[in-house]
Short mmCIF file of C-alpha atoms in Angstrom, two decimals:
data_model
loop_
_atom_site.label_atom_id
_atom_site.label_comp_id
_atom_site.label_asym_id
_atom_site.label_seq_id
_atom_site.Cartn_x
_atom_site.Cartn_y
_atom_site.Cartn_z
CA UNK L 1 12.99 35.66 -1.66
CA UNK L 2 11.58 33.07 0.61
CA UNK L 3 9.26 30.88 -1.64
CA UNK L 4 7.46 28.97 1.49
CA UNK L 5 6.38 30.81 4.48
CA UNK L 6 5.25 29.15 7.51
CA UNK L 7 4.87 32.17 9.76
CA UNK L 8 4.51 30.79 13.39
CA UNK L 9 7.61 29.93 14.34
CA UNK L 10 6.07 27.56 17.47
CA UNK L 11 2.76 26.69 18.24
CA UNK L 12 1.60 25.67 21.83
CA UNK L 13 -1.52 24.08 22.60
CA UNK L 14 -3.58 21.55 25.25
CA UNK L 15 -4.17 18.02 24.31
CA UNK L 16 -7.62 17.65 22.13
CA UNK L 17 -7.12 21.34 20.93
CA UNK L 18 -7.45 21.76 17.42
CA UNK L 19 -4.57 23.78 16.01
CA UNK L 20 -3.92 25.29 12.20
CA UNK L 21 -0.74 25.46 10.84
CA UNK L 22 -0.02 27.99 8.00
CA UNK L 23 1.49 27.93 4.88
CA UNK L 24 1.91 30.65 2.12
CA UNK L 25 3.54 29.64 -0.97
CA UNK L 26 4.94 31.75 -3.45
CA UNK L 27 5.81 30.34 -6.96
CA UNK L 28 5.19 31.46 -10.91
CA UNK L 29 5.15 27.55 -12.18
CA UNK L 30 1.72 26.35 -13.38
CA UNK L 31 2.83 23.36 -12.60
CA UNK L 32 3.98 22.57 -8.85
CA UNK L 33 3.72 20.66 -5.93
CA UNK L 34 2.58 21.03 -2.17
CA UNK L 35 4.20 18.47 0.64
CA UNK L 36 3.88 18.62 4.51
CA UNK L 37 5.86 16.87 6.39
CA UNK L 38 6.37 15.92 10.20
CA UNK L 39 9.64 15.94 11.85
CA UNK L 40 9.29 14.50 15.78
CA UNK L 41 12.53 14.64 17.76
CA UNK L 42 13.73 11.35 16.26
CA UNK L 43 15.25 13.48 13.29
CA UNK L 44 13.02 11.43 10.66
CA UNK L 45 10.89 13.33 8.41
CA UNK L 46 7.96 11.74 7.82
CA UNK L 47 5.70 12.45 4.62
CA UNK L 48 2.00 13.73 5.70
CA UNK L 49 0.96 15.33 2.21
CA UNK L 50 1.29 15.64 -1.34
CA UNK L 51 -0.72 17.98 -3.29
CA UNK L 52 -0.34 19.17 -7.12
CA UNK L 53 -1.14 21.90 -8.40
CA UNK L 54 -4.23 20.81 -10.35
CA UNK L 55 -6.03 19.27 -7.45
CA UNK L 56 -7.59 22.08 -5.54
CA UNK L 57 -9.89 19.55 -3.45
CA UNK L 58 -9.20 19.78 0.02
CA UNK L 59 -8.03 16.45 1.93
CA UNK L 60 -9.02 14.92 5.19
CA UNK L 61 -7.01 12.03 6.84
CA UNK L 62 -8.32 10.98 10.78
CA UNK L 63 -7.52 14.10 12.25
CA UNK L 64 -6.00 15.52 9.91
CA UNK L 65 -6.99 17.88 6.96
CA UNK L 66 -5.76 20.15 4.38
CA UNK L 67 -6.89 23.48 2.73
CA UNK L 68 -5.40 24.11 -0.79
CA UNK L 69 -6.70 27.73 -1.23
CA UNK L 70 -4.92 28.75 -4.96
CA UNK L 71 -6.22 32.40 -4.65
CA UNK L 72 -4.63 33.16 -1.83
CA UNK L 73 -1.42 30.54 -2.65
CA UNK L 74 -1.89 28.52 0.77
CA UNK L 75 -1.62 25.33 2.31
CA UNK L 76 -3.16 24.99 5.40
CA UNK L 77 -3.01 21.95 7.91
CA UNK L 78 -5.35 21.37 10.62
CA UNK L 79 -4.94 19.27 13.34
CA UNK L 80 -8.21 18.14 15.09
CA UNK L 81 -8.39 17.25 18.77
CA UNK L 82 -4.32 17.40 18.92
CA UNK L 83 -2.66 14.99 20.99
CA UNK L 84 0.92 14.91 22.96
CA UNK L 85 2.00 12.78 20.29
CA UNK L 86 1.80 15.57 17.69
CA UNK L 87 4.47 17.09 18.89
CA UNK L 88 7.40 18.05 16.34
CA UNK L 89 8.29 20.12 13.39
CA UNK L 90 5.99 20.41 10.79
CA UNK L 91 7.55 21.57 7.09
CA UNK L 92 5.64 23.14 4.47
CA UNK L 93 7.16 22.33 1.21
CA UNK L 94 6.95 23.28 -2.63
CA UNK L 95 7.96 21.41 -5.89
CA UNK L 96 8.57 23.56 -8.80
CA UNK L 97 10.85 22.42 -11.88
CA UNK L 98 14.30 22.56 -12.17
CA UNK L 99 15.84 21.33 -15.54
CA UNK L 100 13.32 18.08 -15.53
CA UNK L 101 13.29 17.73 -11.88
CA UNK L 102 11.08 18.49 -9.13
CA UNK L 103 13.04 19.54 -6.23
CA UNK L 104 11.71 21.38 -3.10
CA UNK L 105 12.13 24.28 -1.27
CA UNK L 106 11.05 24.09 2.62
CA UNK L 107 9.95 26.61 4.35
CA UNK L 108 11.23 27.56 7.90
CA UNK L 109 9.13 24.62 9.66
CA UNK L 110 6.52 25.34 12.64
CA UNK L 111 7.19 23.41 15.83
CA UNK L 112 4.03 22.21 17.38
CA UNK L 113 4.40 21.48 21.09
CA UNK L 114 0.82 19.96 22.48
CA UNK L 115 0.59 19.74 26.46
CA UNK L 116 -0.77 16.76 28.40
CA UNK D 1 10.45 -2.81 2.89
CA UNK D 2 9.40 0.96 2.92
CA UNK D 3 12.65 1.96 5.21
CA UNK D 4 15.74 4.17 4.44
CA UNK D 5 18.45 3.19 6.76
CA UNK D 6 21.28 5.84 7.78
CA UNK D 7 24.18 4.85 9.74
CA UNK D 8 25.65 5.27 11.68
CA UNK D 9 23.14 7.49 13.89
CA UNK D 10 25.78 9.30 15.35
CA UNK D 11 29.15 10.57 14.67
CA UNK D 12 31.68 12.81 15.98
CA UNK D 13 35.03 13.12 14.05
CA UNK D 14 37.69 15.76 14.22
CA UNK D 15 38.78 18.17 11.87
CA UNK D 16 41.35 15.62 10.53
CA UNK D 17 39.88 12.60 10.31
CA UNK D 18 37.87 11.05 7.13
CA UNK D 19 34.74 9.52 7.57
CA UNK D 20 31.70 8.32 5.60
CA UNK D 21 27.83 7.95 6.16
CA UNK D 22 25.83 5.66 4.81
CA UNK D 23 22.40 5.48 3.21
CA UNK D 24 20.28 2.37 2.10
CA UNK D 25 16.97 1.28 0.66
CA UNK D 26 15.24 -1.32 -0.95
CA UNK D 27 12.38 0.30 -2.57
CA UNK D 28 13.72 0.08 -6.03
CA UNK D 29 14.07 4.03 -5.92
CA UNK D 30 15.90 5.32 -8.59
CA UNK D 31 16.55 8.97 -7.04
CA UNK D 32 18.26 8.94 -3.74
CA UNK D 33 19.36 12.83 -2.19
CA UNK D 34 21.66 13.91 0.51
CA UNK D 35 20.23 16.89 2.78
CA UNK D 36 21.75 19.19 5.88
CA UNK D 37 19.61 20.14 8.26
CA UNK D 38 21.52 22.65 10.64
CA UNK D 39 19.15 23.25 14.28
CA UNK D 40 15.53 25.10 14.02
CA UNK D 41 16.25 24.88 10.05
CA UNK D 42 14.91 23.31 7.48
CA UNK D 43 16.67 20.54 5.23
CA UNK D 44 18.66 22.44 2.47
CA UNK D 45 19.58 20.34 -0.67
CA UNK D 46 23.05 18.89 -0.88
CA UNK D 47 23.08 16.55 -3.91
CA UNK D 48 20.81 14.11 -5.81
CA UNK D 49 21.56 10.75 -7.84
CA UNK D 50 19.30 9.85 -10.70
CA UNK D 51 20.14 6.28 -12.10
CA UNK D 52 23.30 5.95 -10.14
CA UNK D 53 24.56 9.36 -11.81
CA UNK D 54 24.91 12.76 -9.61
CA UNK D 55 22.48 14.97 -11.01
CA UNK D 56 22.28 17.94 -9.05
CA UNK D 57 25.38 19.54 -6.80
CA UNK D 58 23.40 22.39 -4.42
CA UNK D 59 27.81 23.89 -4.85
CA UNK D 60 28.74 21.95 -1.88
CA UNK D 61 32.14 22.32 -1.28
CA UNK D 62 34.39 19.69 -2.37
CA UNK D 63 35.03 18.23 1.64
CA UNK D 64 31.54 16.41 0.52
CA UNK D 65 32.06 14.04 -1.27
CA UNK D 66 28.83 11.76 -2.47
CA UNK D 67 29.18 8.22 -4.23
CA UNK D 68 26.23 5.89 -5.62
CA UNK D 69 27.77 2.34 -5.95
CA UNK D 70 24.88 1.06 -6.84
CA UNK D 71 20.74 1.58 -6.71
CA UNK D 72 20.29 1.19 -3.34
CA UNK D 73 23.71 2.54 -1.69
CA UNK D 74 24.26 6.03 -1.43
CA UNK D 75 27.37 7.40 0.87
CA UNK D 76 28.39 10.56 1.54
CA UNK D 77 32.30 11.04 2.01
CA UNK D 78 33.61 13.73 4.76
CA UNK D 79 37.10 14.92 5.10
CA UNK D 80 38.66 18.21 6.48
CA UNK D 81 35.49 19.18 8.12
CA UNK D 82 34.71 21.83 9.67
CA UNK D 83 32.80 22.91 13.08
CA UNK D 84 30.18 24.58 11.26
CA UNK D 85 29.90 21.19 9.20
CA UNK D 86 27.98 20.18 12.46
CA UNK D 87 24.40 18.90 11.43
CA UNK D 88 21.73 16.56 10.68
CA UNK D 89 22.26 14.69 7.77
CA UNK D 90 19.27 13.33 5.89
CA UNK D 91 19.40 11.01 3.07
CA UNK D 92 16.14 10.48 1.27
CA UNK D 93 14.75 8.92 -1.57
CA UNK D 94 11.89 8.96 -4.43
CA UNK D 95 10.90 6.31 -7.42
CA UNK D 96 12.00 8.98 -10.01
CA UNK D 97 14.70 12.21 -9.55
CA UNK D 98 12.81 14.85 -8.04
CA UNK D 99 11.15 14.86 -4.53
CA UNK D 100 8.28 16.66 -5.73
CA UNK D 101 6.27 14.15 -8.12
CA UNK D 102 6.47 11.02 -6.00
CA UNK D 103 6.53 10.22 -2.46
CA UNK D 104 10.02 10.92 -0.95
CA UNK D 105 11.24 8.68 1.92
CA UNK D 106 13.89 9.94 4.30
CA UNK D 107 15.81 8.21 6.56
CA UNK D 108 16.40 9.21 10.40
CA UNK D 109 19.65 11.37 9.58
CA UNK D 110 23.10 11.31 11.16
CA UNK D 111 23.86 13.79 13.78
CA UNK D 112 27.23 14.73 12.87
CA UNK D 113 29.37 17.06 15.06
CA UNK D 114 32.96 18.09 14.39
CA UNK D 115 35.13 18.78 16.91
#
């Protein structure tokens, strides 16, 4: 069963948009973790977000935010006034525990593609 | 220093040949991980070294082989490969073993194809 699902598969928007990415988690810890990360077409993956499970507050960083939502197990990321240089994969991932360590799962990824 | 270096960037090798990819960083991390990432999927565990020691094997098969020499060296070993072995390679790594309760650094991967 897939534990993270990021349903849209590809995202396209115009520059200054503001665009949501979805994630839906699925996991019976107590104890977990919440990561986005960006991948651009460079092949890095570049850490955005890390959210426990204890820490409902939502985050905002420039233009971007997050919406921990427990009740309904999601992890939403919002892009405000999107820009060509957004463009990439973005990967939902969660942290649950695995004999002592905290490895994750990603979910299928969302590729954002933000027009001039 | 907040880098992970992977090299080489690219590689293409044949079916016969034995190669190895490289991973470095001078963070002081003591958990350093190997991932695959085939195209439009996500990363998918390989292995993971806590304190130089391989902790986790996601049953890779044995044409894999990973080796810690020390803290900040991790190399993966390839041998016998095969087309479908064809992939991003991502090494990555974390202050303590486990991605999920510290940041997690990854490098910019090796494209690997075997031909």
């Amino acid at each position: 069963a897939q534990k993270v699902t990021q349903a849209q598969t590809e995202i396209s928007v115009v520059e200054k948009e503001d665009v949501t990415l979805d994630c839906v988690y699925e996991t019976r810890d107590t104890t977990y973790y919440l990561f986005w990360y960006k991948q651009p077409p460079s092949g890095e993956l570049v850490f955005l977000i890390r959210r426990n499970s204890f820490d409902e507050q939502n985050e905002i960083s420039g233009r971007y935010s997050w919406n921990f939502q427990k009740s309904t197990s999601s992890f939403n990321f919002t892009i405000t006034a999107s820009q060509v240089v957004d463009s990439a994969v973005y990967f939902c991932a969660l942290s649950e525990a695995a004999g002592g360590s905290y490895i994750p799962t990603f979910g299928r990824g969302t590729s954002l593609i933000v027009h001039p | 220093d907040t880098e992970v270096t992977q090299t080489p960037k690219h590689l293409v090798m044949g079916m016969t040949n034995k190669k190895s990819l490289k991973c470095e960083q001078h963070m002081g991390h003591r958990a350093m991980y190997w991932y695959k990432q085939k195209a439009k999927k996500p990363p998918e565990l390989m292995f993971v070294y806590s304190y130089e020691k391989l902790s986790i094997n996601e049953s890779v098969p044995s044409r894999f082989s990973p080796e810690c020499p020390n803290s900040s060296l991790l190399n993966l070993h390839l041998h016998a490969l095969q087309p479908e072995d064809s992939a991003l390679y991502l090494c990555a790594s974390s202050q303590g073993e486990g991605l999920g309760n510290t940041e997690a650094f990854f490098g910019q991967g090796t494209r690997l194809t075997v031909v």
